[in-house]
PDB file of C-alpha atoms and ligand atoms in Angstrom:
ATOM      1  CA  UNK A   1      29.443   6.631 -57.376  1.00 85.00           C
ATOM      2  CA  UNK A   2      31.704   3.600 -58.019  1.00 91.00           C
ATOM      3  CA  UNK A   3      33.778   2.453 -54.986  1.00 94.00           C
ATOM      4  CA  UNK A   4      36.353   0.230 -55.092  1.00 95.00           C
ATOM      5  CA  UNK A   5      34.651  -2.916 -54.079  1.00 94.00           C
ATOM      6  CA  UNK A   6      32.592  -2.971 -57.209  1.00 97.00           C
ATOM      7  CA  UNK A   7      36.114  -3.800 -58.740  1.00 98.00           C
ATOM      8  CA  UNK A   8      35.353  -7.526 -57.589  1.00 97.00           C
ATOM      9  CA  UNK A   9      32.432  -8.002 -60.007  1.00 97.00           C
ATOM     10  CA  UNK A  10      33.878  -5.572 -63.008  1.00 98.00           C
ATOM     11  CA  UNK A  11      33.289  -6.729 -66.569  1.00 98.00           C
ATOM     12  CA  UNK A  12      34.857  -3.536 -68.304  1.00 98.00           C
ATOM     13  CA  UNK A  13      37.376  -5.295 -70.436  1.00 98.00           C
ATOM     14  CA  UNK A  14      37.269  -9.023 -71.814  1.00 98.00           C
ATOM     15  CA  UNK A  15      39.973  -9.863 -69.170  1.00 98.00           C
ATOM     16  CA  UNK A  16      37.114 -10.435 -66.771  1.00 98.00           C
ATOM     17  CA  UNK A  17      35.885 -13.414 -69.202  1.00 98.00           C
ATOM     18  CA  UNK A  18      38.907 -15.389 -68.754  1.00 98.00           C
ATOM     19  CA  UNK A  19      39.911 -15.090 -65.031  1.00 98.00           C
ATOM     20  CA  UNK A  20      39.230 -17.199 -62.123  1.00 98.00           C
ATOM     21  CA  UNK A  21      39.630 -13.972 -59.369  1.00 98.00           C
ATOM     22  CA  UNK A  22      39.798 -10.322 -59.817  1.00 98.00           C
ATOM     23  CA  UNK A  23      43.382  -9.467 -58.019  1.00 98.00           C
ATOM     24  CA  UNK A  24      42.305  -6.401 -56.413  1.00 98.00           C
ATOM     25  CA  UNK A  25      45.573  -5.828 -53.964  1.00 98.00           C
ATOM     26  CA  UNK A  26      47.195  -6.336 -50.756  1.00 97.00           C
ATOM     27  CA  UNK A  27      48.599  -4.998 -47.952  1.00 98.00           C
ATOM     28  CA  UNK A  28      47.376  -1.873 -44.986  1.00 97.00           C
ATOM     29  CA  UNK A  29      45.972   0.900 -46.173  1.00 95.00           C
ATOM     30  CA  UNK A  30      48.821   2.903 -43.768  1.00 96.00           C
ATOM     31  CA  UNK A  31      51.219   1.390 -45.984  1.00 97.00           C
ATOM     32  CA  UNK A  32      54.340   3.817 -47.008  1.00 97.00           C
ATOM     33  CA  UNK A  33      55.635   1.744 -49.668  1.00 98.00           C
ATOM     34  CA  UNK A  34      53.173   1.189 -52.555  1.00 98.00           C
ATOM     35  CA  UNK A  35      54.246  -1.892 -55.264  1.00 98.00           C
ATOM     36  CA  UNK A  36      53.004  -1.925 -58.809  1.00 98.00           C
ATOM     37  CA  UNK A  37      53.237  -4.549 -60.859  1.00 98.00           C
ATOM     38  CA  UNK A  38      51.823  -5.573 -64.517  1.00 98.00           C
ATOM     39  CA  UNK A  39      48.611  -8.056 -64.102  1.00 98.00           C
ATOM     40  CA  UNK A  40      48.427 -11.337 -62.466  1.00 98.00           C
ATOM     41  CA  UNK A  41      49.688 -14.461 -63.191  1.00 97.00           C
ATOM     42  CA  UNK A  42      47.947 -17.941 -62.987  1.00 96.00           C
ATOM     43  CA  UNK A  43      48.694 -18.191 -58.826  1.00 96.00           C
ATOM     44  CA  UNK A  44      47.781 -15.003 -58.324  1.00 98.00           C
ATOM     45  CA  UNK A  45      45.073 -15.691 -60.719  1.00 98.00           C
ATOM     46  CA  UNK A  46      44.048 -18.862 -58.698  1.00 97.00           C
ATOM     47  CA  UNK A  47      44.824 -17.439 -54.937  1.00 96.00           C
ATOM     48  CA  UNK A  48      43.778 -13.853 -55.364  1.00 97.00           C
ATOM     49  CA  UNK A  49      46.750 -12.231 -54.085  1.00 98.00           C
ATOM     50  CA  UNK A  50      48.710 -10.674 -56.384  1.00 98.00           C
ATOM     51  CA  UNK A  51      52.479 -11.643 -56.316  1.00 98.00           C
ATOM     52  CA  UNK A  52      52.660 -14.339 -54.842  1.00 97.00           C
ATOM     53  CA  UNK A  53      54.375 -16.607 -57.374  1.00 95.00           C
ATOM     54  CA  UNK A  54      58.458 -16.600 -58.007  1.00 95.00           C
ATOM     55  CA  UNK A  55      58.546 -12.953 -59.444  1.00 97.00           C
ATOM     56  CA  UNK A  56      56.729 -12.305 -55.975  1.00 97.00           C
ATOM     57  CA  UNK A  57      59.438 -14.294 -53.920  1.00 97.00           C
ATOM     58  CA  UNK A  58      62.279 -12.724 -55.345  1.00 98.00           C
ATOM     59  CA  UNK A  59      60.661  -9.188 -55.268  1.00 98.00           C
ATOM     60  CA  UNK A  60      60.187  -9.566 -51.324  1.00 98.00           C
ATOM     61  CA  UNK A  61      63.735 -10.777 -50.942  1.00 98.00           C
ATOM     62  CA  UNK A  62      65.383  -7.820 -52.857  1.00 98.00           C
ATOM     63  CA  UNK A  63      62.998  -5.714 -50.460  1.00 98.00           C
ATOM     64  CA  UNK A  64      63.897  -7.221 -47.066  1.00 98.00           C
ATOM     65  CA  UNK A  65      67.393  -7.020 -47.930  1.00 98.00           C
ATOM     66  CA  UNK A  66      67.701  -3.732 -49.203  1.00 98.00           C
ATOM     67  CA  UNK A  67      64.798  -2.172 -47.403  1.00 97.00           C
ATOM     68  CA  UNK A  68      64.119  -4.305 -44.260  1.00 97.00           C
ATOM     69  CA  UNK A  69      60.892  -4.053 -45.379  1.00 97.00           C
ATOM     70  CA  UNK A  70      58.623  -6.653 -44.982  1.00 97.00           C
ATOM     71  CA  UNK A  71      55.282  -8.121 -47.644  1.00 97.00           C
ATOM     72  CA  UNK A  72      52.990  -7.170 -44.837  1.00 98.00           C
ATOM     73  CA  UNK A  73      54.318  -3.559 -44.195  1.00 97.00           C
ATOM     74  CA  UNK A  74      53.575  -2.704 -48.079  1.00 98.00           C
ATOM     75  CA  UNK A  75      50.512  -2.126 -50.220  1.00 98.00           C
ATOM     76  CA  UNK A  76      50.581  -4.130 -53.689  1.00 98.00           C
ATOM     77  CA  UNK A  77      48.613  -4.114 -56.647  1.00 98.00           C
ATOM     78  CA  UNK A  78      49.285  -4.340 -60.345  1.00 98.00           C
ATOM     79  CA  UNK A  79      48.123  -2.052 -63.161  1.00 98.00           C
ATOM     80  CA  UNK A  80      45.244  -4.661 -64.380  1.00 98.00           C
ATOM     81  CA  UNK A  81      43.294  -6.728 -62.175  1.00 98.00           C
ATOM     82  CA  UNK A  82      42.581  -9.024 -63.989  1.00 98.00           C
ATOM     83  CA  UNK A  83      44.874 -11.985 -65.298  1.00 98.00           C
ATOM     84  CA  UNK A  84      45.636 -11.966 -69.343  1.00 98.00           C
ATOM     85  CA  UNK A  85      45.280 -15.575 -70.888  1.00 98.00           C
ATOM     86  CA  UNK A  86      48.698 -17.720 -71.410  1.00 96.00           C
ATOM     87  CA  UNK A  87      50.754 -14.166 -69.467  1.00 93.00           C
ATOM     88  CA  UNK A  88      50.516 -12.042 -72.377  1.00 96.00           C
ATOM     89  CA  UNK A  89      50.831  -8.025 -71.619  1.00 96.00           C
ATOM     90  CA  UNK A  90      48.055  -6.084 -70.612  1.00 97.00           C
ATOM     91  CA  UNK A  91      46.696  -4.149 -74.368  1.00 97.00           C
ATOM     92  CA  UNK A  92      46.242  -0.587 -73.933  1.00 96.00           C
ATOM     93  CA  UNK A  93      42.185  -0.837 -73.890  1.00 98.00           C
ATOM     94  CA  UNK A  94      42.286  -3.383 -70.738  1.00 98.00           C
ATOM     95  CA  UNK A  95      44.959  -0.817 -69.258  1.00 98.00           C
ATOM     96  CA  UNK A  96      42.734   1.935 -69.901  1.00 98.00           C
ATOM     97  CA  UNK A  97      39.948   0.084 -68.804  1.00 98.00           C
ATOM     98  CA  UNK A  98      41.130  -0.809 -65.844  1.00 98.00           C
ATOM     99  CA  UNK A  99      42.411   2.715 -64.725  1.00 97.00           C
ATOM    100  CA  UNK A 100      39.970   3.977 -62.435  1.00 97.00           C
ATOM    101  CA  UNK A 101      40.361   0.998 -60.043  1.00 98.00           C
ATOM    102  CA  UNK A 102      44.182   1.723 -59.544  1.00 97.00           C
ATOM    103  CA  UNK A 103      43.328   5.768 -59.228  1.00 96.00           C
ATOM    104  CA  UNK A 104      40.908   4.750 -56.135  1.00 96.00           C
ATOM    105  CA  UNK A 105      43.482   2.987 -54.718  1.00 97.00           C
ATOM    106  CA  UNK A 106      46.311   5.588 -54.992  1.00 94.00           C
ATOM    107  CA  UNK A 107      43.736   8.340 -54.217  1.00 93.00           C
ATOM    108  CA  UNK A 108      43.110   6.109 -51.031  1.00 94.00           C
ATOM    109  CA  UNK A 109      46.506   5.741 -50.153  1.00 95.00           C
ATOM    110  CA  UNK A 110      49.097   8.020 -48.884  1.00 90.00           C
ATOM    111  CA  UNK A 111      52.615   5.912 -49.663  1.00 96.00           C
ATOM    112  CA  UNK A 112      55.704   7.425 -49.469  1.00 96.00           C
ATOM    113  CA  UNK A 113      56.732   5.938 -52.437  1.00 98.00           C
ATOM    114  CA  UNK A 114      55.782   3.344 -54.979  1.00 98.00           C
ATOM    115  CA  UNK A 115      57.917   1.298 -56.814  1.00 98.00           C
ATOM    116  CA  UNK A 116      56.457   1.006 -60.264  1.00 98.00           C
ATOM    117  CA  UNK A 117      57.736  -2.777 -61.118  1.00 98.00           C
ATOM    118  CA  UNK A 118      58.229  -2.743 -65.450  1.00 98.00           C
ATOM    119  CA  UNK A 119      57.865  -0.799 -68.048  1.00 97.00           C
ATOM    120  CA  UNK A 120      53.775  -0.932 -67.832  1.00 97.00           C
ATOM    121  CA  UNK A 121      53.403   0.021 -64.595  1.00 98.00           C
ATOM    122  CA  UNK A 122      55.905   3.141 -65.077  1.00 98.00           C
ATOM    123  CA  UNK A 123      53.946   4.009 -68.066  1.00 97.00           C
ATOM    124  CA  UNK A 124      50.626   3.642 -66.554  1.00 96.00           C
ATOM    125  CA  UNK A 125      51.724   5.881 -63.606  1.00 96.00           C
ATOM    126  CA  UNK A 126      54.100   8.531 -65.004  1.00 97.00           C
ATOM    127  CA  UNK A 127      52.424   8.677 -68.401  1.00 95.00           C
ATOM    128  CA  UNK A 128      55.701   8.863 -70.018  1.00 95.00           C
ATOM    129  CA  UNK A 129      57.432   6.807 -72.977  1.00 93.00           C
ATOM    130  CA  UNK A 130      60.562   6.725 -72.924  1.00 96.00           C
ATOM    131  CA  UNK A 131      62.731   3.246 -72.254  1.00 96.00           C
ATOM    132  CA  UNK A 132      62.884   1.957 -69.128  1.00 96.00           C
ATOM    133  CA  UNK A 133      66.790   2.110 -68.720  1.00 96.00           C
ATOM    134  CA  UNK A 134      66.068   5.963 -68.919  1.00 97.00           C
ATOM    135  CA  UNK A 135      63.471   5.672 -66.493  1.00 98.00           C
ATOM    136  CA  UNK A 136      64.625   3.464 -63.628  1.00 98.00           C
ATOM    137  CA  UNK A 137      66.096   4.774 -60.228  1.00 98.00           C
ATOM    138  CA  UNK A 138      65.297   8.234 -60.868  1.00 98.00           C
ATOM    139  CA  UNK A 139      62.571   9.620 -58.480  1.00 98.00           C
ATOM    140  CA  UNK A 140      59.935  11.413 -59.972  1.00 98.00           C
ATOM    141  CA  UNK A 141      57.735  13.317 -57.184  1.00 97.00           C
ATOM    142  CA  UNK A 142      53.903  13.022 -57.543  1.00 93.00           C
ATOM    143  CA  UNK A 143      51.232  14.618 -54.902  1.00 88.00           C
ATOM    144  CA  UNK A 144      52.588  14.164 -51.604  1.00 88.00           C
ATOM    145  CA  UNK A 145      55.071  11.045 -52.647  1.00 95.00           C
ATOM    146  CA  UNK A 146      57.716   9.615 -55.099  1.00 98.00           C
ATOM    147  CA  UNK A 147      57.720   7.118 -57.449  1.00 98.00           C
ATOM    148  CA  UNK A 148      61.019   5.334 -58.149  1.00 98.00           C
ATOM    149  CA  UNK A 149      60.742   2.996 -61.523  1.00 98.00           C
ATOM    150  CA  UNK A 150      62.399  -0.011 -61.100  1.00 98.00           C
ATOM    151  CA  UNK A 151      62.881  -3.181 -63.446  1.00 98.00           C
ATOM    152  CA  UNK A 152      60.108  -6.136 -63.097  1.00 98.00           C
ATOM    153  CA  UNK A 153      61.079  -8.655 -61.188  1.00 98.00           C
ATOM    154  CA  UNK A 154      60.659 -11.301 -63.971  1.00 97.00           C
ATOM    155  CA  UNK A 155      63.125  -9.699 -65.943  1.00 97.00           C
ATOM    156  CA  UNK A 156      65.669 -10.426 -63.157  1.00 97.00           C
ATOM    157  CA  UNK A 157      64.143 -13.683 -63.209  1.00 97.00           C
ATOM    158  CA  UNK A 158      64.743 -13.960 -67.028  1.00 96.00           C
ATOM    159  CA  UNK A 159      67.958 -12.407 -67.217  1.00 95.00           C
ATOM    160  CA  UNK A 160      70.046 -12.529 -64.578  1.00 87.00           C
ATOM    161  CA  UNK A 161      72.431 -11.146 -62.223  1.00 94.00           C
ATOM    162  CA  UNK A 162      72.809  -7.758 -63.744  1.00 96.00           C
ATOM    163  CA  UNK A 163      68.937  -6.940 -63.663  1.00 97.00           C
ATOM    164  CA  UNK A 164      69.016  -7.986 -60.093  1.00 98.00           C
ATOM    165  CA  UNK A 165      71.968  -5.409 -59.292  1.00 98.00           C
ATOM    166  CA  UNK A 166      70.301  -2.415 -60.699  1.00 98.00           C
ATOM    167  CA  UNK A 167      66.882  -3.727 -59.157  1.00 98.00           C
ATOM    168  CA  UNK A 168      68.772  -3.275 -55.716  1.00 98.00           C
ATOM    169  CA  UNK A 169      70.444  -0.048 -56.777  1.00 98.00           C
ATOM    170  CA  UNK A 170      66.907   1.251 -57.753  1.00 98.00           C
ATOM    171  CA  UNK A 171      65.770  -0.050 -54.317  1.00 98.00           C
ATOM    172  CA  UNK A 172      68.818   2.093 -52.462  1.00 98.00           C
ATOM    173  CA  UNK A 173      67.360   5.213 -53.868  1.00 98.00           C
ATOM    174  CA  UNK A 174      63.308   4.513 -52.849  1.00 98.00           C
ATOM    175  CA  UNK A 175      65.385   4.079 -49.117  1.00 98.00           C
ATOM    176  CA  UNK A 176      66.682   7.544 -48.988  1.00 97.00           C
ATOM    177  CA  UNK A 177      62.590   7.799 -49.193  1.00 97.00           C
ATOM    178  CA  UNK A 178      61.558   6.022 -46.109  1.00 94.00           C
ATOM    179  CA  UNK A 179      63.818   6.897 -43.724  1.00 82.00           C
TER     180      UNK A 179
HETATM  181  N1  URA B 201      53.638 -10.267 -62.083  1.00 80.36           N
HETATM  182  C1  URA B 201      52.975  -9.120 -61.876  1.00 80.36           C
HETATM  183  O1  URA B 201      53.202  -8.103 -62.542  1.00 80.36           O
HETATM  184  N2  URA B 201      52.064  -9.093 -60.925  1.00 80.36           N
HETATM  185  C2  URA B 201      51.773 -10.148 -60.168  1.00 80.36           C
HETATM  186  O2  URA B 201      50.916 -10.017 -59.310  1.00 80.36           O
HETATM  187  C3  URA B 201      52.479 -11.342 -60.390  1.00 80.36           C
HETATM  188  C4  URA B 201      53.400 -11.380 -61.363  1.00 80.36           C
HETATM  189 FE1  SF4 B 202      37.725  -4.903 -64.902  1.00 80.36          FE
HETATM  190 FE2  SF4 B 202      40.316  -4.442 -64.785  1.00 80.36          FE
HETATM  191 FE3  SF4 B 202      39.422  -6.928 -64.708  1.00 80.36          FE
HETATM  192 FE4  SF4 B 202      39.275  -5.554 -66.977  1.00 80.36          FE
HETATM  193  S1  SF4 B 202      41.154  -6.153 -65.920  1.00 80.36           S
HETATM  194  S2  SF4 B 202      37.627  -6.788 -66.078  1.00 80.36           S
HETATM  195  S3  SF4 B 202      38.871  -3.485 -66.227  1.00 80.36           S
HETATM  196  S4  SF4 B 202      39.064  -5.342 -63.165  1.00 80.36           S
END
């Protein structure tokens, strides 16, 4: 039987040829509010966290302002483990790959909700395909929790203001959640 802490050593997907540390995920397992990002970047890469870098900073200030919720109280992870060279997105085979890891984790987790961050990570989770403007801020109940989509924060990063506002909309509704 796999467990989880083989993920440290995996070589399933090429990823694992080109990164420094395997960015398994952070946070208590008691957590009720479950983040998912995309993969890591080159300081998560480096450090071994994953979000810790400026998506990560703004992402924990949208959260203790709309959520008083703080990076310690949540559980975060990313859909791959492992970072892609130069930031490029995750293919479908490393996704695939890398499935099982983020199933143990969810499987060993109970959050209230997670807040899939992007269009991969709401793909990966919901298994859907449709555009993430249709997708965002509507709940979609799964076992005992909800998922609420939201945008990535990088794309508030890239574009602004109005990102950023629907972000914190998004992060209204995953509220109604946890209280
Ligand atoms: N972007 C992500 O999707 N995950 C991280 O951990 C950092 C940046
Ligand atoms: Fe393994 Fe996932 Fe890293 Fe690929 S990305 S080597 S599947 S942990």
């Amino acid at each position: 039987m796999v467990s989880l802490s083989d993920a440290l050593q995996c070589t399933r997907c090429a990823l694992s040829t080109t990164r420094t540390t395997v960015v398994l995920g952070s946070g208590p397992r008691s957590a009720r509010l479950l983040l998912i990002g995309e993969a890591p970047g080159r300081h998560e890469d480096e450090g071994g966290e994953p979000f810790v870098g400026r998506s990560g900073q703004l992402l924990f200030r949208l959260l203790s302002e709309e959520l008083d919720v703080r990076r310690d109280e949540c559980f975060v992870t990313n859909v791959v483990k492992c970072r892609p060279p130069g930031n490029r997105p995750p293919r479908s085979n490393e996704i695939a790959a890398c499935r099982e890891w983020l199933d143990l984790q969810r499987h060993e987790l109970t959050p209230l909700v997670t807040l899939t961050l992007g269009l991969t990570a709401t793909r990966a989770v919901l298994g859907v395909r449709d555009p993430m403007d249709h997708l965002h801020g509507r709940p979609v109940e799964l076992g005992s929790g909800v998922v609420v989509p939201t945008y990535h924060p990088a794309a508030a990063l890239r574009q602004g203001p109005s990102v950023e506002r629907v972000m914190r909309a998004d992060l209204q509704v995953a509220r109604r959640f946890l209280s």
